[in-house]
């Protein structure tokens, strides 16, 4: 499955109009989507939130529900050193708003996230051979070019080449060919999920300093169609991987140093096996020996825990530039969470320790404290 995401109605409409197969409606993961097909791909069309944080949250939910192999963000952007109608396939996306403020001033700490290397390599060939405009209903005039280059992403719509934000981008992201508002959040969510390759594709609807209402009416729909044409050409050259069924019913492996030094049996559980909080399974003892028989969580409970951890990781990635004083402890805690969802067997003692470390750095950020509490609740309530 491949998901093509759009944040604006005209972007979504461009993807829909250029879908090579018939478009139908289908319920997937409890949500109604429009779907199409291309070669061996099932193509799902999806709306996401505008701006980086909302985009990250929506994309994370979508990936959790649909489990796609490829996700593309398709839409429009303001251009730098390009022409109207050109397409930018982002090899990386900068978060130009990341930084630090203190009593002495503001300090920029630009962060970047990369699109999937395999998709970037194919995008290079699509850009070079320039066959993608053939997917448009009419040959464009003038003929657009495609670039594989960075994009700058932030919460501002930049309309002036002399604005503070434009000057910041020139200083800190001088190789960015375009400026947009969702790409960093999109890639943050994609990178939090193993097995999903993502890329951001933007058509240039205006240049910094020449944005007008009349120009938008002409160039925004055209630029969106160009990005959609490039996206379908890119997808047509990408082969789906064989589908492996999702894991289900796996035990959540927990070891909190439980000891039973006397005789008798101790019954400790999670998910219907007792109410000890952080331990899953049945522990039996005889003269100091400990035996742990792991009892699997129900598939829905395990999925809920994975989803909650992935949402937290997506938020942390989105807010990376705002987390002051990050050190080896913080980075280790993030790796623990990434490992917990990658391996499929979250170990609650280690997850809870990681949450405590992350909370000391990031709990004040929007949504992070609530995301931490959601994971803690799922672990402690079982």
Coordinates of C-alpha atoms in Angstrom, one line a residue:
X1 CA 0.0 0.0 0.0
X2 CA 1.1 3.6 -0.8
X3 CA -0.5 6.6 0.8
X4 CA -0.5 10.0 -0.9
X5 CA -1.1 12.8 1.6
X6 CA -2.3 16.3 1.0
X7 CA -2.9 19.2 3.4
X8 CA -5.1 21.4 1.1
X9 CA -8.2 20.6 -0.9
X10 CA -6.6 21.7 -4.2
X11 CA -3.7 19.5 -3.5
X12 CA -6.0 16.5 -2.7
X13 CA -8.0 17.3 -5.8
X14 CA -4.9 17.2 -8.0
X15 CA -3.9 13.8 -6.7
X16 CA -7.4 12.5 -7.2
X17 CA -7.7 13.9 -10.7
X18 CA -4.4 12.3 -11.8
X19 CA -5.0 8.9 -10.2
X20 CA -4.3 6.5 -13.0
X21 CA -6.9 3.9 -11.8
X22 CA -10.6 4.3 -10.9
X23 CA -11.2 6.1 -7.6
X24 CA -13.5 4.4 -5.1
X25 CA -14.4 4.9 -1.4
X26 CA -13.3 2.3 1.1
X27 CA -13.3 2.0 4.9
X28 CA -9.8 1.3 6.2
X29 CA -8.9 1.3 9.9
X30 CA -12.4 2.7 10.8
X31 CA -11.9 5.7 8.4
X32 CA -13.4 6.2 5.0
X33 CA -10.7 6.9 2.3
X34 CA -10.7 7.3 -1.4
X35 CA -8.5 4.6 -3.0
X36 CA -7.1 3.9 -6.4
X37 CA -4.4 1.6 -7.9
X38 CA -1.2 1.8 -9.9
X39 CA 0.6 -1.3 -11.0
X40 CA 1.0 -3.5 -7.9
X41 CA 0.1 -0.7 -5.6
X42 CA -3.1 0.0 -3.7
X43 CA -3.1 3.8 -3.5
X44 CA -4.8 5.6 -0.6
X45 CA -5.6 9.3 -0.7
X46 CA -5.4 11.0 2.6
X47 CA -5.9 14.5 4.1
X48 CA -3.5 15.5 6.9
X49 CA -3.4 18.5 9.2
X50 CA -1.8 21.8 8.1
X51 CA 1.5 22.8 9.7
X52 CA 4.1 20.5 11.1
X53 CA 2.7 19.5 14.5
X54 CA -0.8 18.7 13.2
X55 CA 0.7 16.9 10.2
X56 CA 2.8 14.7 12.4
X57 CA -0.1 13.7 14.5
X58 CA -2.4 12.9 11.6
X59 CA 0.3 11.0 9.7
X60 CA 1.1 8.9 12.7
X61 CA -2.5 8.0 13.1
X62 CA -2.8 7.2 9.4
X63 CA 0.3 5.0 9.4
X64 CA -0.9 3.1 12.5
X65 CA -4.3 2.4 10.9
X66 CA -3.1 1.6 7.4
X67 CA 0.4 0.2 7.8
X68 CA 1.6 1.4 4.3
X69 CA 5.0 0.7 2.7
X70 CA 5.3 4.2 1.1
X71 CA 3.9 7.6 2.2
X72 CA 4.3 10.7 0.0
X73 CA 3.4 14.3 0.9
X74 CA 2.2 15.9 -2.3
X75 CA 1.4 19.6 -2.6
X76 CA 2.6 23.1 -3.2
X77 CA 5.4 25.3 -1.9
X78 CA 7.0 28.7 -2.4
X79 CA 10.2 28.5 -4.5
X80 CA 13.8 29.7 -4.2
X81 CA 16.0 29.9 -7.3
X82 CA 13.4 27.9 -9.3
X83 CA 10.5 28.7 -11.6
X84 CA 6.8 28.6 -11.3
X85 CA 5.5 25.1 -11.9
X86 CA 8.8 23.3 -11.2
X87 CA 8.7 20.3 -8.9
X88 CA 11.0 19.8 -5.8
X89 CA 11.5 16.3 -4.6
X90 CA 12.9 16.8 -1.1
X91 CA 16.0 14.8 -0.2
X92 CA 15.8 16.4 3.2
X93 CA 13.5 18.9 5.0
X94 CA 14.8 21.6 7.3
X95 CA 13.0 22.8 10.4
X96 CA 14.1 26.4 10.2
X97 CA 12.2 27.5 13.3
X98 CA 14.2 25.2 15.7
X99 CA 16.3 27.2 18.1
X100 CA 16.8 28.5 21.6
X101 CA 15.9 31.8 23.3
X102 CA 17.6 33.2 26.4
X103 CA 18.3 36.6 28.0
X104 CA 21.0 37.3 25.5
X105 CA 19.1 36.6 22.4
X106 CA 17.8 34.0 20.0
X107 CA 20.0 31.2 18.6
X108 CA 19.0 29.2 15.5
X109 CA 19.5 25.4 15.7
X110 CA 18.1 24.2 12.4
X111 CA 17.2 20.5 12.4
X112 CA 16.8 18.3 9.3
X113 CA 15.1 15.0 8.5
X114 CA 15.7 13.0 5.3
X115 CA 13.4 11.4 2.9
X116 CA 13.9 7.6 2.3
X117 CA 17.1 7.0 0.4
X118 CA 15.5 4.6 -2.0
X119 CA 12.8 7.0 -3.0
X120 CA 15.3 9.8 -3.4
X121 CA 17.4 7.7 -5.7
X122 CA 14.4 6.9 -7.9
X123 CA 13.3 10.6 -7.8
X124 CA 16.7 11.5 -9.3
X125 CA 16.0 9.3 -12.3
X126 CA 12.4 10.7 -12.7
X127 CA 13.8 14.2 -12.6
X128 CA 16.6 13.5 -15.1
X129 CA 14.5 11.7 -17.8
X130 CA 11.7 14.2 -17.5
X131 CA 8.9 11.8 -18.5
X132 CA 6.6 12.8 -15.6
X133 CA 4.9 15.7 -17.4
X134 CA 3.4 13.1 -19.8
X135 CA 1.0 12.2 -17.0
X136 CA -0.7 15.6 -17.3
X137 CA -3.8 16.1 -19.4
X138 CA -2.1 18.7 -21.5
X139 CA 1.7 19.4 -22.0
X140 CA 2.6 22.3 -19.7
X141 CA 3.9 25.5 -21.2
X142 CA 6.5 26.4 -20.2
X143 CA 7.9 22.9 -19.6
X144 CA 8.7 22.6 -15.8
X145 CA 11.9 21.2 -14.4
X146 CA 12.2 18.8 -11.4
X147 CA 14.8 19.2 -8.7
X148 CA 16.0 16.8 -6.0
X149 CA 16.9 19.3 -3.3
X150 CA 16.1 20.3 0.3
X151 CA 13.0 22.1 1.5
X152 CA 12.6 24.5 4.4
X153 CA 9.6 23.9 6.6
X154 CA 8.0 26.0 9.4
X155 CA 4.8 27.5 10.6
X156 CA 5.0 30.7 8.5
X157 CA 3.8 31.4 5.0
X158 CA 6.8 33.4 3.7
X159 CA 5.7 36.0 1.1
X160 CA 8.6 38.4 1.1
X161 CA 12.2 37.8 0.1
X162 CA 13.3 40.5 2.5
X163 CA 11.3 39.2 5.5
X164 CA 13.0 38.0 8.7
X165 CA 12.2 34.4 8.0
X166 CA 13.4 34.7 4.4
X167 CA 16.7 36.1 5.6
X168 CA 16.9 33.3 8.3
X169 CA 16.4 30.7 5.6
X170 CA 19.0 32.3 3.4
X171 CA 21.6 32.2 6.3
X172 CA 20.8 28.7 7.7
X173 CA 19.1 26.8 4.9
X174 CA 20.7 28.4 1.8
X175 CA 20.4 25.2 -0.4
X176 CA 16.7 24.9 0.2
X177 CA 14.8 25.2 -3.1
X178 CA 11.4 25.7 -1.5
X179 CA 9.6 26.8 1.6
X180 CA 6.5 25.0 3.0
X181 CA 4.7 24.2 6.2
X182 CA 4.1 20.4 6.7
X183 CA 7.1 18.5 5.4
X184 CA 9.1 18.3 8.6
X185 CA 6.2 17.0 10.7
X186 CA 5.3 14.5 7.9
X187 CA 8.8 13.0 7.9
X188 CA 9.0 13.0 11.7
X189 CA 6.0 10.7 11.8
X190 CA 7.2 8.5 9.0
X191 CA 10.6 8.1 10.5
X192 CA 9.1 6.9 13.8
X193 CA 7.7 3.9 12.0
X194 CA 9.8 1.0 10.7
X195 CA 8.9 -0.3 7.3
X196 CA 7.5 3.0 5.9
X197 CA 9.4 4.9 3.3
X198 CA 8.5 8.6 2.9
X199 CA 9.3 11.5 0.7
X200 CA 8.0 15.1 0.3
X201 CA 7.1 16.4 -3.2
X202 CA 6.2 20.0 -3.9
X203 CA 5.2 22.0 -6.9
X204 CA 6.2 25.6 -7.0
X205 CA 3.2 27.9 -6.9
X206 CA 5.0 31.2 -6.2
X207 CA 8.4 32.6 -5.6
X208 CA 9.5 34.5 -2.5
X209 CA 8.5 38.1 -3.1
X210 CA 5.9 37.6 -5.9
X211 CA 3.0 35.9 -4.2
X212 CA -0.4 37.5 -5.2
X213 CA -4.0 36.3 -5.1
X214 CA -4.2 36.4 -8.9
X215 CA -1.0 34.4 -9.2
X216 CA -2.2 31.8 -6.7
X217 CA -5.4 31.3 -8.6
X218 CA -3.4 30.4 -11.7
X219 CA -0.3 28.7 -10.3
X220 CA -1.5 26.8 -7.1
X221 CA -3.7 24.3 -9.0
X222 CA -1.1 23.9 -11.7
X223 CA 1.8 23.4 -9.3
X224 CA -0.3 20.8 -7.3
X225 CA -1.0 18.9 -10.5
X226 CA 2.7 18.9 -11.4
X227 CA 3.6 17.5 -7.9
X228 CA 0.9 14.8 -8.3
X229 CA 2.2 13.8 -11.8
X230 CA 5.7 13.5 -10.4
X231 CA 4.4 11.4 -7.4
X232 CA 2.6 8.9 -9.6
X233 CA 5.6 8.6 -12.0
X234 CA 7.8 8.0 -9.0
X235 CA 5.5 5.4 -7.5
X236 CA 5.2 3.6 -10.9
X237 CA 8.9 3.0 -10.8
X238 CA 8.8 1.6 -7.2
X239 CA 8.1 -2.1 -6.5
X240 CA 5.9 -3.0 -3.5
X241 CA 7.6 -5.4 -1.0
X242 CA 5.9 -8.8 -0.3
X243 CA 3.3 -8.2 2.4
X244 CA 4.1 -9.8 5.8
X245 CA 1.1 -10.1 8.2
X246 CA 1.3 -7.8 11.3
X247 CA 2.4 -9.5 14.5
X248 CA -0.4 -10.0 16.9
X249 CA -0.8 -11.5 20.3
X250 CA 2.9 -11.2 21.2
X251 CA 3.7 -11.2 24.9
X252 CA 4.9 -7.9 26.4
X253 CA 8.2 -9.0 28.1
X254 CA 8.6 -7.5 31.5
X255 CA 11.1 -8.1 34.2
X256 CA 11.1 -5.7 37.2
X257 CA 13.5 -7.7 39.4
X258 CA 10.6 -9.7 41.1
X259 CA 11.9 -12.2 43.6
X260 CA 10.2 -14.8 45.7
X261 CA 12.7 -16.3 48.1
X262 CA 10.3 -18.5 50.0
X263 CA 8.0 -21.4 49.2
X264 CA 4.6 -21.1 47.5
X265 CA 3.5 -19.4 44.4
X266 CA 3.2 -15.7 43.5
X267 CA 0.6 -14.7 40.9
X268 CA 1.6 -11.5 39.2
X269 CA -0.1 -10.3 36.1
X270 CA -1.1 -7.8 33.4
X271 CA -3.9 -8.1 30.9
X272 CA -6.3 -10.2 33.0
X273 CA -3.7 -12.1 35.0
X274 CA -3.8 -10.1 38.2
X275 CA -3.3 -6.5 39.1
X276 CA 0.3 -6.0 40.0
X277 CA 0.8 -3.1 37.6
X278 CA 4.0 -3.7 35.6
X279 CA 4.4 -7.4 35.2
X280 CA 2.9 -9.8 32.8
X281 CA 2.6 -13.6 33.3
X282 CA 2.6 -16.1 36.1
X283 CA 5.5 -16.4 38.5
X284 CA 5.9 -19.7 40.3
X285 CA 8.6 -20.4 42.9
X286 CA 10.0 -23.4 44.8
X287 CA 12.7 -22.8 47.4
X288 CA 13.9 -19.6 45.8
X289 CA 13.7 -20.6 42.2
X290 CA 11.7 -18.2 39.9
X291 CA 9.8 -19.4 36.9
X292 CA 8.2 -16.9 34.6
X293 CA 5.5 -18.1 32.1
X294 CA 4.7 -15.1 29.8
X295 CA 1.1 -14.6 29.1
X296 CA 0.4 -12.7 25.8
X297 CA -1.5 -9.4 25.9
X298 CA -4.6 -9.4 23.8
X299 CA -3.7 -8.1 20.3
X300 CA -5.7 -4.9 20.8
X301 CA -3.9 -4.1 24.1
X302 CA -0.5 -4.6 22.5
X303 CA -1.4 -2.5 19.5
X304 CA -2.6 0.3 21.8
X305 CA 0.7 0.3 23.6
X306 CA 2.7 0.4 20.4
X307 CA 0.5 3.2 19.0
X308 CA 0.9 5.3 22.1
X309 CA 4.7 4.9 22.1
X310 CA 4.9 5.8 18.4
X311 CA 2.8 8.9 18.9
X312 CA 5.1 10.0 21.6
X313 CA 8.2 9.4 19.4
X314 CA 6.5 11.5 16.6
X315 CA 5.9 14.4 19.0
X316 CA 9.5 14.3 20.3
X317 CA 10.8 14.3 16.8
X318 CA 8.6 17.2 15.8
X319 CA 9.6 19.3 18.9
X320 CA 13.3 18.3 18.7
X321 CA 14.5 21.8 18.2
X322 CA 12.7 23.0 21.3
X323 CA 14.1 20.5 23.8
X324 CA 16.8 22.3 25.6
X325 CA 19.8 20.6 27.2
X326 CA 19.3 17.2 25.5
X327 CA 22.2 14.9 26.5
X328 CA 23.2 11.2 26.3
X329 CA 20.6 10.3 28.9
X330 CA 17.8 11.8 26.7
X331 CA 19.1 10.2 23.5
X332 CA 19.4 6.8 25.2
X333 CA 15.8 7.1 26.4
X334 CA 14.5 7.8 22.9
X335 CA 16.5 4.8 21.6
X336 CA 14.9 2.7 24.3
X337 CA 11.4 3.7 23.1
X338 CA 12.3 3.2 19.4
X339 CA 13.6 -0.3 20.3
X340 CA 10.5 -1.1 22.3
X341 CA 8.2 -0.7 19.2
X342 CA 10.7 -2.1 16.7
X343 CA 11.2 -5.4 18.5
X344 CA 7.5 -5.9 19.1
X345 CA 8.0 -6.8 22.8
X346 CA 7.9 -3.7 24.9
X347 CA 9.6 -4.3 28.3
X348 CA 7.7 -2.1 30.7
X349 CA 10.4 -1.5 33.3
X350 CA 12.7 -0.1 30.6
X351 CA 9.9 1.9 28.9
X352 CA 8.9 3.5 32.2
X353 CA 12.5 4.4 33.0
X354 CA 12.8 6.0 29.5
X355 CA 9.6 7.9 30.1
X356 CA 10.9 9.4 33.3
X357 CA 14.1 10.5 31.5
X358 CA 12.2 12.1 28.6
X359 CA 9.8 13.8 30.9
X360 CA 12.5 15.6 32.7
X361 CA 13.5 17.3 29.4
X362 CA 10.3 17.6 27.4
X363 CA 7.2 17.3 29.6
X364 CA 6.5 21.0 29.2
X365 CA 6.1 20.9 25.5
X366 CA 2.7 20.9 23.9
X367 CA 1.2 17.4 23.9
X368 CA 4.3 15.6 25.2
X369 CA 3.2 15.3 28.8
X370 CA -0.1 13.9 27.8
X371 CA 1.6 11.4 25.4
X372 CA 3.9 10.2 28.2
X373 CA 0.9 9.8 30.6
X374 CA -0.9 7.8 27.9
X375 CA 1.9 5.3 27.7
X376 CA 2.2 5.1 31.5
X377 CA -1.5 4.5 31.8
X378 CA -1.5 1.6 29.3
X379 CA 1.3 -0.1 31.2
X380 CA 0.1 0.5 34.7
X381 CA -3.6 -0.2 34.1
X382 CA -3.1 -3.7 32.9

